[in-house]
């Protein structure tokens, strides 16, 4: 069990797959079990998009952004607790969109709370994503004067989901005197001092802020627009990167646009989740650079940690396209961008899978 993350994902895989033979058979069973979680995430993301009242071109844009992020597909077929975090983010975004419609019933709250709980027990960064987006959504509701409709049943439902969170936090505090899971340095200081991390860090040269930012951009290019793993896939040319970068640019423009009455909840949910994603990326950059200056380590920059809210880029890119005047030229240009973004991932998956 990985002690650096909450253990639910690993317990789930243990329950879903208990093969009689160890080795390759065991790995295949674990991978299949994790793939089921990934398929549930795909289902939730599909429902999220289908519920939006958008043009066919906007729906195609939404699916194209999700389908062209290679790490989503890669992690879906891997044994990695990012899969549970991605499922959590998808459920949370689905529930949040329904709640922002002002016609939400208990099912929307149930989906939102389930996504939040799964995020918390999957990964710290996933918990930060749902927390920041919930705060952003709450701020929008208060500013717009939208009633929260917090009745007794919904408060009780929230308490049922918050109870496991409080239990887990109490356990961490009693066991480690911390609200966060222990890392190797705090759990086994002597072991960490003998590790390659500590030995390398003591003598490693330090990068300045500009150098660390350049490393950050490199990790985004490799780990968000490509695959950063034991079988990596990097898009080396601007032609390969341009379509997906353009679709992300659409999302950033929609982040600044005022939500219209049509699809207001979908737009606002996309804004809240994308703001949370950008904030967590900023925290990751700051914390990793502080760790680099203190110990010389080069880790901590992992774009895949914010993949639970990859749907934010898809949602806002779709909103941007939906608000365009979709004549023949616009239609052709958007379709070309979407196909270009999808096409450049195919060679990797055809080669290895």
CSV table of C-alpha atoms in Angstrom, one decimal:
chain,number,residue,atom,x,y,z
A,1,UNK,CA,0.0,0.0,0.0
A,2,UNK,CA,1.3,3.5,-0.9
A,3,UNK,CA,1.3,5.3,2.4
A,4,UNK,CA,1.7,8.7,0.7
A,5,UNK,CA,-2.0,8.6,-0.5
A,6,UNK,CA,-5.2,7.5,1.2
A,7,UNK,CA,-5.6,3.8,0.7
A,8,UNK,CA,-9.1,3.4,-0.7
A,9,UNK,CA,-8.0,2.9,-4.3
A,10,UNK,CA,-5.7,0.1,-3.3
A,11,UNK,CA,-8.4,-1.6,-1.1
A,12,UNK,CA,-10.9,-1.3,-4.0
A,13,UNK,CA,-8.5,-3.1,-6.3
A,14,UNK,CA,-7.9,-5.8,-3.7
A,15,UNK,CA,-11.6,-6.4,-3.4
A,16,UNK,CA,-12.3,-6.3,-7.1
A,17,UNK,CA,-9.4,-8.6,-8.1
A,18,UNK,CA,-8.1,-11.6,-6.2
A,19,UNK,CA,-6.4,-13.8,-8.8
A,20,UNK,CA,-5.2,-17.2,-7.7
A,21,UNK,CA,-2.0,-16.9,-9.6
A,22,UNK,CA,0.6,-14.1,-8.8
A,23,UNK,CA,2.7,-12.3,-11.3
A,24,UNK,CA,1.4,-11.4,-14.7
A,25,UNK,CA,-2.1,-12.7,-13.9
A,26,UNK,CA,-2.3,-10.6,-10.8
A,27,UNK,CA,-1.2,-7.5,-12.6
A,28,UNK,CA,-3.8,-8.1,-15.4
A,29,UNK,CA,-6.6,-8.5,-12.9
A,30,UNK,CA,-5.5,-5.3,-11.1
A,31,UNK,CA,-5.4,-3.4,-14.4
A,32,UNK,CA,-8.8,-4.7,-15.4
A,33,UNK,CA,-10.3,-3.6,-12.1
A,34,UNK,CA,-8.8,-0.1,-12.4
A,35,UNK,CA,-10.1,0.1,-16.0
A,36,UNK,CA,-13.6,-0.3,-14.7
A,37,UNK,CA,-13.2,2.8,-12.6
A,38,UNK,CA,-11.8,4.6,-15.6
A,39,UNK,CA,-14.9,3.6,-17.6
A,40,UNK,CA,-17.2,4.9,-14.9
A,41,UNK,CA,-15.3,8.2,-15.2
A,42,UNK,CA,-15.8,8.2,-19.0
A,43,UNK,CA,-19.5,7.6,-18.5
A,44,UNK,CA,-19.8,10.5,-16.0
A,45,UNK,CA,-18.0,12.8,-18.3
A,46,UNK,CA,-20.2,11.8,-21.2
A,47,UNK,CA,-23.3,12.4,-19.2
A,48,UNK,CA,-22.0,15.8,-18.2
A,49,UNK,CA,-21.5,16.8,-21.8
A,50,UNK,CA,-24.8,15.3,-23.1
A,51,UNK,CA,-26.8,17.3,-20.6
A,52,UNK,CA,-25.6,20.6,-21.9
A,53,UNK,CA,-27.9,22.3,-24.4
A,54,UNK,CA,-25.3,23.0,-27.1
A,55,UNK,CA,-24.8,22.8,-30.8
A,56,UNK,CA,-23.5,19.6,-32.3
A,57,UNK,CA,-20.2,21.3,-33.1
A,58,UNK,CA,-19.9,22.3,-29.4
A,59,UNK,CA,-20.6,18.7,-28.3
A,60,UNK,CA,-17.9,17.5,-30.8
A,61,UNK,CA,-15.5,20.0,-29.3
A,62,UNK,CA,-16.2,18.8,-25.8
A,63,UNK,CA,-15.5,15.2,-26.6
A,64,UNK,CA,-12.5,16.1,-28.8
A,65,UNK,CA,-10.7,17.9,-25.9
A,66,UNK,CA,-11.3,14.9,-23.6
A,67,UNK,CA,-10.3,12.4,-26.2
A,68,UNK,CA,-7.1,14.3,-27.2
A,69,UNK,CA,-5.5,14.4,-23.7
A,70,UNK,CA,-3.3,11.3,-23.9
A,71,UNK,CA,-2.7,10.9,-20.2
A,72,UNK,CA,-6.4,10.4,-19.6
A,73,UNK,CA,-6.4,7.3,-21.9
A,74,UNK,CA,-3.1,6.2,-20.6
A,75,UNK,CA,-4.0,6.3,-16.9
A,76,UNK,CA,-7.3,4.6,-17.7
A,77,UNK,CA,-5.4,1.5,-18.6
A,78,UNK,CA,-2.9,1.7,-15.8
A,79,UNK,CA,-2.8,0.7,-12.1
A,80,UNK,CA,-2.7,4.1,-10.6
A,81,UNK,CA,-4.8,5.9,-8.1
A,82,UNK,CA,-5.1,8.9,-10.4
A,83,UNK,CA,-8.0,6.8,-11.9
A,84,UNK,CA,-10.0,7.1,-8.8
A,85,UNK,CA,-9.2,10.8,-8.6
A,86,UNK,CA,-10.4,11.3,-12.2
A,87,UNK,CA,-13.7,9.5,-11.4
A,88,UNK,CA,-14.1,11.7,-8.4
A,89,UNK,CA,-13.6,14.9,-10.4
A,90,UNK,CA,-16.0,13.8,-13.1
A,91,UNK,CA,-18.7,13.0,-10.5
A,92,UNK,CA,-18.1,16.3,-8.7
A,93,UNK,CA,-18.3,18.4,-11.9
A,94,UNK,CA,-21.5,16.5,-12.9
A,95,UNK,CA,-23.1,17.2,-9.5
A,96,UNK,CA,-21.9,20.8,-9.4
A,97,UNK,CA,-23.4,21.6,-12.8
A,98,UNK,CA,-26.8,20.3,-11.6
A,99,UNK,CA,-26.7,22.2,-8.4
A,100,UNK,CA,-26.0,25.5,-10.2
A,101,UNK,CA,-29.2,25.1,-12.2
A,102,UNK,CA,-31.3,26.0,-9.1
A,103,UNK,CA,-33.5,23.0,-9.8
A,104,UNK,CA,-31.2,20.5,-8.2
A,105,UNK,CA,-32.7,17.6,-6.3
A,106,UNK,CA,-31.1,15.3,-3.7
A,107,UNK,CA,-29.6,13.2,-6.5
A,108,UNK,CA,-27.4,16.2,-7.6
A,109,UNK,CA,-26.2,16.7,-4.0
A,110,UNK,CA,-25.6,13.0,-3.7
A,111,UNK,CA,-23.4,12.9,-6.8
A,112,UNK,CA,-21.6,16.1,-5.7
A,113,UNK,CA,-20.9,14.7,-2.2
A,114,UNK,CA,-19.8,11.3,-3.5
A,115,UNK,CA,-17.4,13.0,-5.9
A,116,UNK,CA,-16.0,15.2,-3.1
A,117,UNK,CA,-15.6,12.2,-0.8
A,118,UNK,CA,-13.9,10.1,-3.4
A,119,UNK,CA,-11.5,13.0,-4.2
A,120,UNK,CA,-10.6,13.4,-0.6
A,121,UNK,CA,-9.8,9.6,-0.2
A,122,UNK,CA,-8.0,9.4,-3.5
A,123,UNK,CA,-5.4,12.2,-3.5
A,124,UNK,CA,-4.6,15.5,-1.7
A,125,UNK,CA,-4.5,17.4,-5.0
A,126,UNK,CA,-8.0,16.0,-6.0
A,127,UNK,CA,-9.3,17.2,-2.6
A,128,UNK,CA,-7.9,20.6,-3.2
A,129,UNK,CA,-9.5,20.8,-6.6
A,130,UNK,CA,-13.0,20.0,-5.3
A,131,UNK,CA,-12.6,22.3,-2.3
A,132,UNK,CA,-11.4,25.3,-4.4
A,133,UNK,CA,-14.1,24.8,-7.0
A,134,UNK,CA,-16.8,24.4,-4.3
A,135,UNK,CA,-15.7,27.7,-2.7
A,136,UNK,CA,-15.8,29.4,-6.2
A,137,UNK,CA,-19.3,28.1,-6.8
A,138,UNK,CA,-20.4,29.2,-3.4
A,139,UNK,CA,-19.1,32.7,-4.1
A,140,UNK,CA,-20.9,32.8,-7.4
A,141,UNK,CA,-24.2,31.6,-5.8
A,142,UNK,CA,-24.0,34.3,-3.1
A,143,UNK,CA,-23.0,37.0,-5.5
A,144,UNK,CA,-25.8,36.2,-7.9
A,145,UNK,CA,-28.4,35.9,-5.1
A,146,UNK,CA,-29.2,32.2,-6.0
A,147,UNK,CA,-30.8,30.4,-3.1
A,148,UNK,CA,-28.9,27.5,-1.7
A,149,UNK,CA,-32.0,25.4,-0.7
A,150,UNK,CA,-30.2,23.8,2.2
A,151,UNK,CA,-32.9,21.8,3.9
A,152,UNK,CA,-32.6,19.3,6.7
A,153,UNK,CA,-32.3,16.3,4.4
A,154,UNK,CA,-29.5,17.9,2.4
A,155,UNK,CA,-27.6,18.9,5.6
A,156,UNK,CA,-28.0,15.4,6.9
A,157,UNK,CA,-26.8,14.0,3.6
A,158,UNK,CA,-23.7,16.3,3.8
A,159,UNK,CA,-23.0,15.2,7.4
A,160,UNK,CA,-23.0,11.5,6.3
A,161,UNK,CA,-20.3,12.2,3.7
A,162,UNK,CA,-18.3,14.6,5.9
A,163,UNK,CA,-18.1,12.0,8.8
A,164,UNK,CA,-15.6,9.7,7.0
A,165,UNK,CA,-13.4,12.8,6.2
A,166,UNK,CA,-13.4,13.8,9.8
A,167,UNK,CA,-12.6,10.2,10.9
A,168,UNK,CA,-9.6,10.0,8.5
A,169,UNK,CA,-8.3,13.4,9.6
A,170,UNK,CA,-8.6,12.4,13.2
A,171,UNK,CA,-6.6,9.2,12.5
A,172,UNK,CA,-3.9,11.2,10.8
A,173,UNK,CA,-3.6,13.6,13.6
A,174,UNK,CA,-3.5,11.0,16.3
A,175,UNK,CA,-1.0,8.8,14.4
A,176,UNK,CA,1.3,11.5,12.9
A,177,UNK,CA,0.2,14.8,14.5
A,178,UNK,CA,-0.5,16.1,11.0
A,179,UNK,CA,-3.6,16.5,8.8
A,180,UNK,CA,-1.7,15.3,5.8
A,181,UNK,CA,-0.4,11.7,5.1
A,182,UNK,CA,3.3,11.4,6.0
A,183,UNK,CA,6.0,11.6,3.3
A,184,UNK,CA,9.1,9.5,3.3
A,185,UNK,CA,11.1,12.2,5.0
A,186,UNK,CA,8.8,12.5,8.0
A,187,UNK,CA,7.8,8.9,8.3
A,188,UNK,CA,11.4,7.5,8.1
A,189,UNK,CA,13.9,10.3,8.4
A,190,UNK,CA,16.9,7.9,8.5
A,191,UNK,CA,15.7,6.0,5.5
A,192,UNK,CA,15.2,9.2,3.6
A,193,UNK,CA,18.7,10.4,4.5
A,194,UNK,CA,20.2,7.3,2.9
A,195,UNK,CA,18.0,7.5,-0.2
A,196,UNK,CA,19.1,8.7,-3.6
A,197,UNK,CA,16.7,11.7,-3.2
A,198,UNK,CA,18.7,13.1,-0.2
A,199,UNK,CA,22.1,12.3,-1.5
A,200,UNK,CA,21.5,13.8,-4.9
A,201,UNK,CA,19.7,16.9,-3.4
A,202,UNK,CA,22.5,17.8,-1.1
A,203,UNK,CA,24.9,18.3,-4.0
A,204,UNK,CA,22.5,19.3,-6.8
A,205,UNK,CA,22.7,22.8,-8.4
A,206,UNK,CA,19.7,25.0,-7.8
A,207,UNK,CA,17.7,26.5,-10.6
A,208,UNK,CA,16.6,30.1,-10.5
A,209,UNK,CA,12.9,31.0,-10.8
A,210,UNK,CA,13.1,31.4,-14.6
A,211,UNK,CA,14.8,28.0,-14.9
A,212,UNK,CA,12.1,26.4,-12.7
A,213,UNK,CA,9.3,28.0,-14.7
A,214,UNK,CA,10.9,26.6,-17.9
A,215,UNK,CA,11.0,23.2,-16.3
A,216,UNK,CA,7.3,23.7,-15.3
A,217,UNK,CA,6.4,24.5,-18.9
A,218,UNK,CA,8.3,21.4,-20.1
A,219,UNK,CA,6.4,19.2,-17.8
A,220,UNK,CA,3.1,20.6,-19.0
A,221,UNK,CA,4.1,20.0,-22.6
A,222,UNK,CA,5.2,16.4,-21.8
A,223,UNK,CA,2.7,15.4,-19.2
A,224,UNK,CA,-0.4,17.2,-20.3
A,225,UNK,CA,-0.2,17.4,-24.0
A,226,UNK,CA,1.8,14.2,-24.2
A,227,UNK,CA,2.5,11.1,-22.0
A,228,UNK,CA,5.1,11.3,-19.3
A,229,UNK,CA,5.7,7.7,-18.2
A,230,UNK,CA,7.9,4.6,-18.7
A,231,UNK,CA,6.7,4.7,-22.3
A,232,UNK,CA,6.6,8.4,-23.0
A,233,UNK,CA,5.0,10.1,-26.0
A,234,UNK,CA,6.0,13.7,-26.6
A,235,UNK,CA,4.7,15.9,-29.4
A,236,UNK,CA,7.8,17.5,-30.7
A,237,UNK,CA,6.6,19.9,-33.4
A,238,UNK,CA,4.3,23.0,-33.2
A,239,UNK,CA,2.1,21.4,-35.8
A,240,UNK,CA,1.4,18.5,-33.5
A,241,UNK,CA,0.8,20.7,-30.5
A,242,UNK,CA,-1.2,23.6,-32.1
A,243,UNK,CA,-4.7,22.1,-32.4
A,244,UNK,CA,-4.9,21.1,-28.8
A,245,UNK,CA,-3.3,24.3,-27.6
A,246,UNK,CA,-5.9,26.2,-29.6
A,247,UNK,CA,-8.7,24.3,-28.0
A,248,UNK,CA,-7.3,25.1,-24.6
A,249,UNK,CA,-7.1,28.8,-25.7
A,250,UNK,CA,-10.8,28.6,-26.4
A,251,UNK,CA,-11.4,27.5,-22.8
A,252,UNK,CA,-9.3,30.4,-21.4
A,253,UNK,CA,-11.3,32.9,-23.4
A,254,UNK,CA,-14.6,31.4,-22.2
A,255,UNK,CA,-13.2,31.7,-18.6
A,256,UNK,CA,-13.3,35.5,-19.1
A,257,UNK,CA,-16.7,35.6,-20.8
A,258,UNK,CA,-19.9,36.4,-18.9
A,259,UNK,CA,-22.2,33.4,-18.7
A,260,UNK,CA,-25.3,33.7,-20.8
A,261,UNK,CA,-28.8,32.5,-19.7
A,262,UNK,CA,-28.5,29.4,-22.0
A,263,UNK,CA,-26.2,26.9,-20.4
A,264,UNK,CA,-25.4,29.2,-17.5
A,265,UNK,CA,-24.8,26.4,-15.0
A,266,UNK,CA,-22.6,24.5,-17.4
A,267,UNK,CA,-20.5,27.6,-18.1
A,268,UNK,CA,-20.2,28.6,-14.4
A,269,UNK,CA,-19.3,25.0,-13.4
A,270,UNK,CA,-16.6,25.1,-16.1
A,271,UNK,CA,-15.3,28.4,-14.7
A,272,UNK,CA,-15.2,27.1,-11.1
A,273,UNK,CA,-13.4,23.9,-12.0
A,274,UNK,CA,-10.9,25.6,-14.3
A,275,UNK,CA,-10.1,28.3,-11.7
A,276,UNK,CA,-9.5,25.5,-9.1
A,277,UNK,CA,-7.2,23.7,-11.6
A,278,UNK,CA,-5.2,26.8,-12.3
A,279,UNK,CA,-4.9,27.6,-8.6
A,280,UNK,CA,-3.7,24.1,-7.7
A,281,UNK,CA,-1.1,24.3,-10.6
A,282,UNK,CA,0.1,27.5,-9.1
A,283,UNK,CA,0.4,26.0,-5.6
A,284,UNK,CA,2.2,23.0,-7.1
A,285,UNK,CA,4.7,25.3,-8.8
A,286,UNK,CA,5.3,27.3,-5.6
A,287,UNK,CA,5.7,24.2,-3.3
A,288,UNK,CA,7.9,22.3,-5.7
A,289,UNK,CA,10.2,25.3,-6.2
A,290,UNK,CA,10.5,25.7,-2.4
A,291,UNK,CA,11.3,22.1,-2.1
A,292,UNK,CA,13.9,22.4,-4.8
A,293,UNK,CA,15.6,25.3,-3.1
A,294,UNK,CA,15.6,23.6,0.3
A,295,UNK,CA,16.6,20.1,-0.7
A,296,UNK,CA,17.7,20.2,-4.4
A,297,UNK,CA,14.9,17.8,-5.5
A,298,UNK,CA,13.5,18.1,-9.0
A,299,UNK,CA,10.1,16.5,-8.4
A,300,UNK,CA,6.7,17.8,-7.5
A,301,UNK,CA,5.8,19.0,-11.0
A,302,UNK,CA,3.1,16.6,-12.2
A,303,UNK,CA,0.3,17.9,-14.5
A,304,UNK,CA,-1.5,14.6,-14.2
A,305,UNK,CA,-2.4,15.6,-10.6
A,306,UNK,CA,-5.0,18.1,-12.0
A,307,UNK,CA,-6.4,15.7,-14.6
A,308,UNK,CA,-9.6,15.2,-12.4
A,309,UNK,CA,-10.7,18.6,-13.7
A,310,UNK,CA,-9.5,18.1,-17.3
A,311,UNK,CA,-13.2,18.4,-18.1
A,312,UNK,CA,-13.0,22.1,-17.3
A,313,UNK,CA,-11.1,22.7,-20.5
A,314,UNK,CA,-13.6,20.6,-22.4
A,315,UNK,CA,-16.6,22.4,-20.9
A,316,UNK,CA,-15.3,25.9,-21.6
A,317,UNK,CA,-13.9,25.1,-25.0
A,318,UNK,CA,-17.4,23.8,-25.9
A,319,UNK,CA,-19.0,27.0,-24.5
A,320,UNK,CA,-16.7,29.2,-26.6
A,321,UNK,CA,-17.5,27.3,-29.8
A,322,UNK,CA,-21.3,27.3,-29.0
A,323,UNK,CA,-21.3,31.1,-28.8
A,324,UNK,CA,-19.6,31.5,-32.2
A,325,UNK,CA,-21.6,32.3,-35.3
A,326,UNK,CA,-21.2,28.8,-36.9
A,327,UNK,CA,-21.0,29.5,-40.6
A,328,UNK,CA,-19.2,27.2,-43.0
A,329,UNK,CA,-15.8,28.6,-42.3
A,330,UNK,CA,-16.1,28.5,-38.5
A,331,UNK,CA,-17.5,24.9,-38.7
A,332,UNK,CA,-14.6,23.8,-41.0
A,333,UNK,CA,-12.0,25.4,-38.8
A,334,UNK,CA,-13.3,24.0,-35.5
A,335,UNK,CA,-13.7,20.5,-37.0
A,336,UNK,CA,-10.1,20.7,-38.4
A,337,UNK,CA,-8.7,21.7,-35.0
A,338,UNK,CA,-10.6,18.9,-33.2
A,339,UNK,CA,-9.5,16.2,-35.7
A,340,UNK,CA,-5.9,17.5,-35.5
A,341,UNK,CA,-6.0,17.3,-31.7
A,342,UNK,CA,-7.3,13.7,-31.9
A,343,UNK,CA,-5.2,12.5,-34.7
A,344,UNK,CA,-1.8,13.1,-33.1
A,345,UNK,CA,-2.5,10.7,-30.2
A,346,UNK,CA,-3.4,7.7,-32.4
A,347,UNK,CA,0.1,6.6,-33.4
A,348,UNK,CA,1.2,6.1,-29.8
A,349,UNK,CA,-1.8,4.0,-28.8
A,350,UNK,CA,-1.7,2.0,-32.1
A,351,UNK,CA,1.9,1.2,-31.5
A,352,UNK,CA,1.8,0.2,-27.9
A,353,UNK,CA,-1.8,-1.0,-27.3
